[in-house]
CSV table of C-alpha atoms and ligand atoms in Angstrom, one decimal:
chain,number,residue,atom,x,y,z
A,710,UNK,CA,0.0,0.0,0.0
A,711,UNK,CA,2.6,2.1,0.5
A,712,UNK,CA,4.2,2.2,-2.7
A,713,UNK,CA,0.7,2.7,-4.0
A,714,UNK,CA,-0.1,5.6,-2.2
A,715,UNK,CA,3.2,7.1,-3.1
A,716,UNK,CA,2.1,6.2,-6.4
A,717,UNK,CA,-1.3,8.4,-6.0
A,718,UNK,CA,0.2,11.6,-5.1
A,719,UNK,CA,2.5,11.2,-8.1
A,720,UNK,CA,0.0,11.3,-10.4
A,721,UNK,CA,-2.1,13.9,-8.1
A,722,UNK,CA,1.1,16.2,-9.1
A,723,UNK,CA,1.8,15.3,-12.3
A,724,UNK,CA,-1.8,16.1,-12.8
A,725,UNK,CA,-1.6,19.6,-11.4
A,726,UNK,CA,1.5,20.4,-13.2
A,727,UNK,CA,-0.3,19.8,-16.5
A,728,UNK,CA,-3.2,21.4,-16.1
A,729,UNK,CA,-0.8,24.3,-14.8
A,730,UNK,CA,1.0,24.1,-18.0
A,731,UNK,CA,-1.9,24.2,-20.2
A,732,UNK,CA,-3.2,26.9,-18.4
A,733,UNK,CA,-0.2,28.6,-18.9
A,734,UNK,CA,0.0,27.7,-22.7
A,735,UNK,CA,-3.2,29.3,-23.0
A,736,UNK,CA,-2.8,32.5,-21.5
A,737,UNK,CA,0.1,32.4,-23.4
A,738,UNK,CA,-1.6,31.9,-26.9
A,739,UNK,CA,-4.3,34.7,-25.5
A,740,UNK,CA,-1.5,37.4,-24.8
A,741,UNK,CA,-0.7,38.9,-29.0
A,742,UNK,CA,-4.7,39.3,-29.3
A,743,UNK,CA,-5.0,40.4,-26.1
A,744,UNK,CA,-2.5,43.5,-26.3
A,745,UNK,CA,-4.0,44.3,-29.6
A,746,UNK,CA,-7.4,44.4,-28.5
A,747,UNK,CA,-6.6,46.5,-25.2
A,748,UNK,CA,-8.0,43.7,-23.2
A,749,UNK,CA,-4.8,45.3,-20.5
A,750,UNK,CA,-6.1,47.6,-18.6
A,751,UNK,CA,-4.4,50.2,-16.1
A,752,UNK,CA,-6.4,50.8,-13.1
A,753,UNK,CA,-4.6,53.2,-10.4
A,754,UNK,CA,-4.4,53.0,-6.8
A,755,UNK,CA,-3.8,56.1,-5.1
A,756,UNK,CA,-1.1,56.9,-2.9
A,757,UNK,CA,-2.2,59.4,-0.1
A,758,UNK,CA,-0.7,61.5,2.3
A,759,UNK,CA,-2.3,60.7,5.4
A,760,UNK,CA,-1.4,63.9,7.5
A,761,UNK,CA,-3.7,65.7,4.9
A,762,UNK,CA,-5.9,63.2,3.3
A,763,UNK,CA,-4.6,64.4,-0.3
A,764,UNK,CA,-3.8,62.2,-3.2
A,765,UNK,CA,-0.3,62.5,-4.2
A,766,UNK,CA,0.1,60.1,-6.5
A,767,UNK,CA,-1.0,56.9,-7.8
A,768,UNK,CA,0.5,53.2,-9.2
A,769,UNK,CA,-0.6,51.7,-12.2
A,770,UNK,CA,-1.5,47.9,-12.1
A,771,UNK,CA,-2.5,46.0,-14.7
A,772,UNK,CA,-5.5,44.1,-14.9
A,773,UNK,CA,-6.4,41.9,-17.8
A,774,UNK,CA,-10.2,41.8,-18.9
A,775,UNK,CA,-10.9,38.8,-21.0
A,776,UNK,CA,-14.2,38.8,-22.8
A,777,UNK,CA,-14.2,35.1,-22.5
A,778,UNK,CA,-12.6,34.4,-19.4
A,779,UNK,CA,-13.3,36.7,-17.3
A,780,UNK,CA,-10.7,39.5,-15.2
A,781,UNK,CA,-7.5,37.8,-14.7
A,782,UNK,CA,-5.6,39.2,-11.8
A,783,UNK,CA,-1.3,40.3,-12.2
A,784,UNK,CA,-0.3,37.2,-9.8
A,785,UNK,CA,-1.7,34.7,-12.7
A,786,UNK,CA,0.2,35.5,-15.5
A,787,UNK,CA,2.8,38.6,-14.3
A,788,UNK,CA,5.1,35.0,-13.3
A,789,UNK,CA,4.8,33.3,-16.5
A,790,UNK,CA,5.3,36.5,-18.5
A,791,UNK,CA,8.5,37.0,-16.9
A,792,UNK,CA,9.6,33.6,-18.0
A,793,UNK,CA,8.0,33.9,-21.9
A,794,UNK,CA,9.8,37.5,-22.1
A,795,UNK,CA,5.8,39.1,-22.7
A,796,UNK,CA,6.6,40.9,-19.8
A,797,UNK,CA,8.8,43.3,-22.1
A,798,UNK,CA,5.9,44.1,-24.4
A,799,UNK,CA,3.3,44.4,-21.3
A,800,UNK,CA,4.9,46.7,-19.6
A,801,UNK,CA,5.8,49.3,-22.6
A,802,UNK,CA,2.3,48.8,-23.3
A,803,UNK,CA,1.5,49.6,-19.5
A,804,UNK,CA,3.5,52.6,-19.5
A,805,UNK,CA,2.0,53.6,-22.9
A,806,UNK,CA,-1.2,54.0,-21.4
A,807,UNK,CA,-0.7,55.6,-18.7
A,808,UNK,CA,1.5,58.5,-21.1
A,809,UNK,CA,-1.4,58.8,-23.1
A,810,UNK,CA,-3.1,59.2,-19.9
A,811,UNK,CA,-1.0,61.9,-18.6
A,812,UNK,CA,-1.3,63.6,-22.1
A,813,UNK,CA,-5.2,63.8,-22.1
A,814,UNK,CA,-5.1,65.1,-18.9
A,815,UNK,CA,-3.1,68.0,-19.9
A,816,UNK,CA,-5.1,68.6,-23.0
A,817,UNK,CA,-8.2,69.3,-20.8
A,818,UNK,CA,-6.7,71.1,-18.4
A,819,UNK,CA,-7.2,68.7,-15.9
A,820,UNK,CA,-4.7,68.4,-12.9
A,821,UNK,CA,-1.5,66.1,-13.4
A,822,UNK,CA,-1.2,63.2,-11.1
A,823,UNK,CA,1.8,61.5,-10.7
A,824,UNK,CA,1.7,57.9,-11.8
A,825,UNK,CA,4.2,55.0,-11.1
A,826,UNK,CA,4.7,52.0,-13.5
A,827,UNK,CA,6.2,49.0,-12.6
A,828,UNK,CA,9.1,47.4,-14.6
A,829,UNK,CA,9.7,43.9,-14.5
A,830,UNK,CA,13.4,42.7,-13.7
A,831,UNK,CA,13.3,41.2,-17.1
A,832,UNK,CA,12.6,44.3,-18.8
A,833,UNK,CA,15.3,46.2,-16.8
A,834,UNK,CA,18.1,44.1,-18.1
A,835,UNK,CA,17.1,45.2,-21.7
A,836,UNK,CA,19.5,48.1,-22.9
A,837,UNK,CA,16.7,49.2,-25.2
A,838,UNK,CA,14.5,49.3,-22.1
A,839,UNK,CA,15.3,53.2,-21.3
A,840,UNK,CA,15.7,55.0,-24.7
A,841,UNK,CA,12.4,53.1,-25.8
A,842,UNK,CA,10.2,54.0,-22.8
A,843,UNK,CA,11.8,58.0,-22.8
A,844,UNK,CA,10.4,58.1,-27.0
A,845,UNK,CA,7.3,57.1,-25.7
A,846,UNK,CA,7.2,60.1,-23.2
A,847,UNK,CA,8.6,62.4,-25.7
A,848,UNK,CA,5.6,61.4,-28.6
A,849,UNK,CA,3.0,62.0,-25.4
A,850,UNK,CA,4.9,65.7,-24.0
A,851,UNK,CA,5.0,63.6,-20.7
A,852,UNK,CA,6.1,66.8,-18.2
A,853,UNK,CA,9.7,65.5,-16.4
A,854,UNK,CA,8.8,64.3,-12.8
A,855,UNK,CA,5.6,62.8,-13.5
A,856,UNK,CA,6.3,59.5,-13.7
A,857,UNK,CA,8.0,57.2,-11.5
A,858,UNK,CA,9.4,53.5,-12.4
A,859,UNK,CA,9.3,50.7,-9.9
A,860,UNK,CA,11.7,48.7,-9.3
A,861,UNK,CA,11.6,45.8,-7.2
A,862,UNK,CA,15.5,44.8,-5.0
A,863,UNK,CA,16.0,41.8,-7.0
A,864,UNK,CA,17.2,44.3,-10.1
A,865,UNK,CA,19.5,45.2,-7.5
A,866,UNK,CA,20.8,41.4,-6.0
A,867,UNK,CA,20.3,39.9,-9.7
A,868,UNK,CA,22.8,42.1,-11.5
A,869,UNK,CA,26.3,41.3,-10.5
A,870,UNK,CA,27.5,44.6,-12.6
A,871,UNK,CA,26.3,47.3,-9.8
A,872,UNK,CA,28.2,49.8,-12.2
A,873,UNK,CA,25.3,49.0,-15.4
A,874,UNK,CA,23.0,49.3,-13.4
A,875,UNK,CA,23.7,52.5,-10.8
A,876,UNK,CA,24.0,53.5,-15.3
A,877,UNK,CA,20.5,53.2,-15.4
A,878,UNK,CA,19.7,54.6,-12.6
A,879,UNK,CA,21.3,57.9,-13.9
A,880,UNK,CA,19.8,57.7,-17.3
A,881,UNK,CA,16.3,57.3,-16.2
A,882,UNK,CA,17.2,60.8,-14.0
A,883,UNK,CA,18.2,62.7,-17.0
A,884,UNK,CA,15.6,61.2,-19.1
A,885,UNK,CA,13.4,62.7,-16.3
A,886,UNK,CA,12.1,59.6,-14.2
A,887,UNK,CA,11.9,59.3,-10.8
A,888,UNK,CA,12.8,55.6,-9.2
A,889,UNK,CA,11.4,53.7,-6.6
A,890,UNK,CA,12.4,50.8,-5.0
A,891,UNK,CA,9.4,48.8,-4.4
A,892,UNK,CA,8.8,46.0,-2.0
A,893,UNK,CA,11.5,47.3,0.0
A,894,UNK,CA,12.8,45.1,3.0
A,895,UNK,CA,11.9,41.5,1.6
A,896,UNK,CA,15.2,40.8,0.4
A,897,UNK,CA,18.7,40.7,2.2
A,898,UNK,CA,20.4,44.1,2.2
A,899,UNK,CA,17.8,46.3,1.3
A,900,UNK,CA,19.6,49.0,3.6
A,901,UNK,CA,22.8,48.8,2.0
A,902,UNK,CA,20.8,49.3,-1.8
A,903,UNK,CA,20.3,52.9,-0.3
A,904,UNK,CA,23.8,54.0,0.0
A,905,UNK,CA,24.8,52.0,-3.3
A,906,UNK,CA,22.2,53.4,-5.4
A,907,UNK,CA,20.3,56.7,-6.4
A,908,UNK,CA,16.8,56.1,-5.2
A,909,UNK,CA,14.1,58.8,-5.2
A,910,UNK,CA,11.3,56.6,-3.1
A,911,UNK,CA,11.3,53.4,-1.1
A,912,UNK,CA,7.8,51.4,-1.0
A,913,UNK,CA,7.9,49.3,2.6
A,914,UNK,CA,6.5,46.0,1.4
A,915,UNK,CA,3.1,44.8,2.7
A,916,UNK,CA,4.6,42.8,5.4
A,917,UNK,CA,5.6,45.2,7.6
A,918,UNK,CA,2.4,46.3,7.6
A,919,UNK,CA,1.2,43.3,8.8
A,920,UNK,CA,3.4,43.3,11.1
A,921,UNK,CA,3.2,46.6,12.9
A,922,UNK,CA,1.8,45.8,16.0
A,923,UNK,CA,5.1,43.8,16.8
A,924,UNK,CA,8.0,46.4,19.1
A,925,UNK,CA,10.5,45.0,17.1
A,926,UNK,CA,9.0,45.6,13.6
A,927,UNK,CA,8.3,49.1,14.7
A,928,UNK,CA,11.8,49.7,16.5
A,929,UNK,CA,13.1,48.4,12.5
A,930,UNK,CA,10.1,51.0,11.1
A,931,UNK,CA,11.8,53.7,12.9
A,932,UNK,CA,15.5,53.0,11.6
A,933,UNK,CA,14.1,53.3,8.3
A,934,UNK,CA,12.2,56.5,8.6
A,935,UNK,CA,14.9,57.9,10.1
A,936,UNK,CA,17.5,57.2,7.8
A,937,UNK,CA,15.2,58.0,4.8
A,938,UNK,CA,14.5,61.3,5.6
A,939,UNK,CA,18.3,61.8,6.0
A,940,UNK,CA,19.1,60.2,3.0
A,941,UNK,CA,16.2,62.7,1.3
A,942,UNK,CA,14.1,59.2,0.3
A,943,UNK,CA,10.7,59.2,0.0
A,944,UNK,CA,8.5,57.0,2.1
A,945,UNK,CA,5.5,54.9,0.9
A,946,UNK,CA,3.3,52.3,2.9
A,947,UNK,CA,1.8,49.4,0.6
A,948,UNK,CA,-1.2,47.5,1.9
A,949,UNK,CA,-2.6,49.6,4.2
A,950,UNK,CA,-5.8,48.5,5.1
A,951,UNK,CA,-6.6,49.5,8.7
A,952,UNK,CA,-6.9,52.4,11.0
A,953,UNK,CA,-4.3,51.0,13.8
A,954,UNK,CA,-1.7,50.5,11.3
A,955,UNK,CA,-2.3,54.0,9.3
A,956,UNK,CA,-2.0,55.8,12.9
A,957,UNK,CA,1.2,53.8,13.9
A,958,UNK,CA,2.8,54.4,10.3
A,959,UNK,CA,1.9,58.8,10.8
A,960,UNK,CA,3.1,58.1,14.2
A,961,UNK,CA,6.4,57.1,12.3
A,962,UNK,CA,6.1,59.9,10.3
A,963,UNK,CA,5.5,57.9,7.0
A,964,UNK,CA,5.3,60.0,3.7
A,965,UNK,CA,2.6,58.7,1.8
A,966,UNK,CA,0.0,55.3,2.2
A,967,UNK,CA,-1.1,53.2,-0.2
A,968,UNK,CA,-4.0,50.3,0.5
A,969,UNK,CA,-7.0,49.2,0.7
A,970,UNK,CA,-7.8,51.4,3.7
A,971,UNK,CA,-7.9,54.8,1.4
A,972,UNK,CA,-9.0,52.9,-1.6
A,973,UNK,CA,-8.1,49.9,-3.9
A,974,UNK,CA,-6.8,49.7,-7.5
A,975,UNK,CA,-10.0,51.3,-9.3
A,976,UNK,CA,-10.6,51.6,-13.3
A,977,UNK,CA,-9.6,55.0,-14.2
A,978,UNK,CA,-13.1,56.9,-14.5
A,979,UNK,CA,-13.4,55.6,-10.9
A,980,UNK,CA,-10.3,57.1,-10.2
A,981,UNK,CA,-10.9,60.2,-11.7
A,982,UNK,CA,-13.8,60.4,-9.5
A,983,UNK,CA,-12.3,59.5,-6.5
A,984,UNK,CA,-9.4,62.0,-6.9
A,985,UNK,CA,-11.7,65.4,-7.7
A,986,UNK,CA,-12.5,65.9,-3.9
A,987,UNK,CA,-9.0,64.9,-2.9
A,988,UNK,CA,-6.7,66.7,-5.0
A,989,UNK,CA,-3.3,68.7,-3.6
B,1154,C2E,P1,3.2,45.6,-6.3
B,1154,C2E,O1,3.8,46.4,-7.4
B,1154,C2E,O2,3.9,45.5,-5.0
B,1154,C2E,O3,1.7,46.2,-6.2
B,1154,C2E,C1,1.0,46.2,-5.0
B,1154,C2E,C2,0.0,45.0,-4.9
B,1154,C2E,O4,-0.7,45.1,-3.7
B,1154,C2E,C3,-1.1,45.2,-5.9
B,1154,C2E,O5,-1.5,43.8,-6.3
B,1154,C2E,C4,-2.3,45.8,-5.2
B,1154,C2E,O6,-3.5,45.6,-5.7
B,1154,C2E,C5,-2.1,45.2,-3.8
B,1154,C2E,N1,-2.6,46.0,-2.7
B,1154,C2E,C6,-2.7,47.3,-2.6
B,1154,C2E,N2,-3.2,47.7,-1.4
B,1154,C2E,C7,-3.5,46.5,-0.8
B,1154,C2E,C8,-4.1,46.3,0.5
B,1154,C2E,O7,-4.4,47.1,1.3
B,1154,C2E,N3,-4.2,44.9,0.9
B,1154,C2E,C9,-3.8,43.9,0.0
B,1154,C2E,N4,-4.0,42.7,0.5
B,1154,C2E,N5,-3.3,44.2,-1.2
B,1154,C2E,C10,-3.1,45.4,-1.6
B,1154,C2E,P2,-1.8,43.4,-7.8
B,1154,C2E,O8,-2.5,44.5,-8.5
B,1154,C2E,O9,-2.5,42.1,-7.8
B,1154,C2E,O10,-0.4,43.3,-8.4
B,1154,C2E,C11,0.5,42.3,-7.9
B,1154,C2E,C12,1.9,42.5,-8.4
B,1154,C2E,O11,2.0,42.3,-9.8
B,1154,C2E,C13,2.5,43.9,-8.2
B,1154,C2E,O12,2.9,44.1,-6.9
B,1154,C2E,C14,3.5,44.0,-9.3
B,1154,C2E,O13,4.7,43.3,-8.8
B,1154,C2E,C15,3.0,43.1,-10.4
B,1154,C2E,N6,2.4,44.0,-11.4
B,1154,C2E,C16,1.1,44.6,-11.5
B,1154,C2E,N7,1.0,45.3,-12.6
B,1154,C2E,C17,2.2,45.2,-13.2
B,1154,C2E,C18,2.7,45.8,-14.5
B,1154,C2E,O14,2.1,46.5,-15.2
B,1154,C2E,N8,4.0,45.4,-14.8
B,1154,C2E,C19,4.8,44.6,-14.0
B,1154,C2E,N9,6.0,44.3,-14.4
B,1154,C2E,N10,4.3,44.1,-12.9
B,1154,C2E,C20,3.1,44.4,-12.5
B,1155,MG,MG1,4.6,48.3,-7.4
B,1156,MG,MG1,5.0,46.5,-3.9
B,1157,MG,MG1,4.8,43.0,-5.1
C-alpha cells in the first residue's frame, strides 16, 4: 500500500502540473490578441498623504479583462510573462497607457497626477529598455517628474554589474524619471541598496504592515524612517488596510500610504472620481 499511495500523489502532481502548463500555454496563446485588443487595462491606486488626506500620486496595475474568461488578476500570469519574455511588451504597453493618460489630462486642463509603473526585472536588463520608454514620453509631451518607475530589490541582487545598473539609474534621472524601490525590506540588504544606489522613493513591502503591531517591527520602522528622511528618500506604505496601522505608520512619520484602507486599484473613471475631492 505504501508504494501505492506514493504512487497516488505522483500522479495527483503530475496532474496539477499539467493542467498548470496548459493553463499557462493558453494564456500564453491569448496574450498577442489580447494586447491588440486592449483587453490590459491600467487601473490606479492612489497613494495618499495621510497627514492631509490628499492624493499625491497613484500606481498603475494592470489588470487583464478577457471577454471570454473573465478579469485575470497580475499574480496569474505577471510570473509566467516574466519567464515567456511578454513581460517586455506588457509593460511598454503599461507605460503607454498611462503616457497617453497623462497627455489627455493635460489637453483638458485637468490636474496632473503623478503615476508610477512597474518594470519587471526582465525588462530592466534590456538596454533598449530606457531610450524606448523615454520616446514614448517624448511622442506623449509627458512633463519631467511625472512619472516614477518601480523597481523591485531583486534588479538590484540579480545584477552582479552594480556599475550598469547604478548607469541606469542615472539615465532614467536625466531622461526625467523618478525611481522607486518597491517592495522594500523583503530581500537581504535592502539597507545597503540605499547607499549603493540613487533612489528617489522606497515602498515598505506589505509585510511590515502586517506586522506593525510587533516592538520589534516598529523599532526596524523607525530606523528606516529615520534614515530615509536623511538620506532625502521618500517614504511609501503598501497594503494599508486599517486604521491602527495608518495611525502607527503617521506616528512614524510615513510620507505617503497606499491600501485598501484609502482605496483599492479602481478603473480609471473611478479614479478620476475619487481624486476630484482629494486633490493637492
Ligand atoms: P506591487 O507592485 O507590489 O503592487 C501592490 C499590490 O498590492 C497590488 O496587487 C495591489 O492591488 C495590492 N494591494 C494594494 N493595497 C493593498 C491592501 O491594502 N491589501 C492587500 N492585500 N493588497 C493590496 P496586484 O495589482 O495584484 O499586483 C501584484 C503585483 O503584480 C504587483 O505588486 C507587481 O509586482 C505586479 N504588477 C502589477 N502590474 C504590473 C505591471 O504593469 N508590470 C509589471 N512588471 N508588474 C506588475
Ligand atoms: Mg509596485
Ligand atoms: Mg509593492
Ligand atoms: Mg509586489
Amino acid at each position: 500500500t505504501q508504494r501505492y499511495q506514493s504512487q497516488q500523489t505522483v500522479t495527483y502532481y503530475d496532474s496539477a502540473i499539467t493542467r498548470q502548463l496548459q493553463k499557462e500555454h493558453e494564456l500564453s496563446d491569448l496574450f498577442r490578441n489580447s494586447i491588440q485588443n486592449h483587453d490590459f487595462q491600467v487601473y490606479l491606486q492612489p497613494k495618499v498623504c495621510p497627514y492631509s488626506g490628499r492624493i499625491m500620486g497613484a500606481e498603475a496595475l494592470v489588470r487583464w479583462q478577457h471577454p471570454k474568461r473573465g478579469m485575470i488578476y497580475p499574480s496569474e500570469f505577471i510570473p509566467l510573462f516574466e519567464r515567456n519574455g511578454n513581460i517586455c511588451c506588457l509593460d511598454n504597453y503599461m507605460f503607454e497607457e498611462v503616457c497617453a493618460l497623462i497627455a489627455r489630462w493635460i489637453k483638458n486642463k485637468q490636474p496632473v497626477i503623478p503615476i508610477s509603473v512597474n518594470l519587471s526585472r526582465q525588462h530592466f536588463k534590456n538596454p533598449d529598455l530606457l531610450p524606448h520608454l523615454s520616446e514614448i514620453a517624448r511622442k506623449y509631451l509627458v512633463p519631467d517628474g511625472v512619472i516614477e518607475l518601480e523597481l523591485t530589490e531583486s534588479v538590484f541582487f540579480d545584477d552582479r554589474r552594480i556599475e550598469i545598473v547604478k548607469g541606469n539609474i542615472k539615465t532614467m534621472h536625466q531622461l526625467g524619471f523618478l525611481c522607486s524601490l518597491d517592495d522594500f525590506g523583503t530581500g537581504y540588504s535592502s539597507l545597503g541598496l540605499l547607499k549603493e544606489f540613487d533612489i528617489d522613493t522606497i515602498k515598505l513591502d506589505r509585510k511590515f504592515a502586517q506586522d506593525i503591531t510587533n516592538p520589534k517591527s516598529q523599532h526596524i520602522l523607525a530606523c528606516i524612517m529615520e534614515l530615509t528622511k536623511n538620506l532625502n528618500i521618500k517614504t511609501v506604505a503598501e497594503g494599508i488596510e486599517t486604521q491602527e496601522q495608518l495611525d502607527c505608520l503617521k506616528g512614524l512619520h510615513c510620507d505617503l500610504i497606499q491600501g485598501y484602507l484609502y482605496s483599492k486599484p479602481l478603473p480609471i473613471p473611478e479614479f478620476e472620481q475619487w481624486a476630484e475631492s482629494r486633490l493637492f
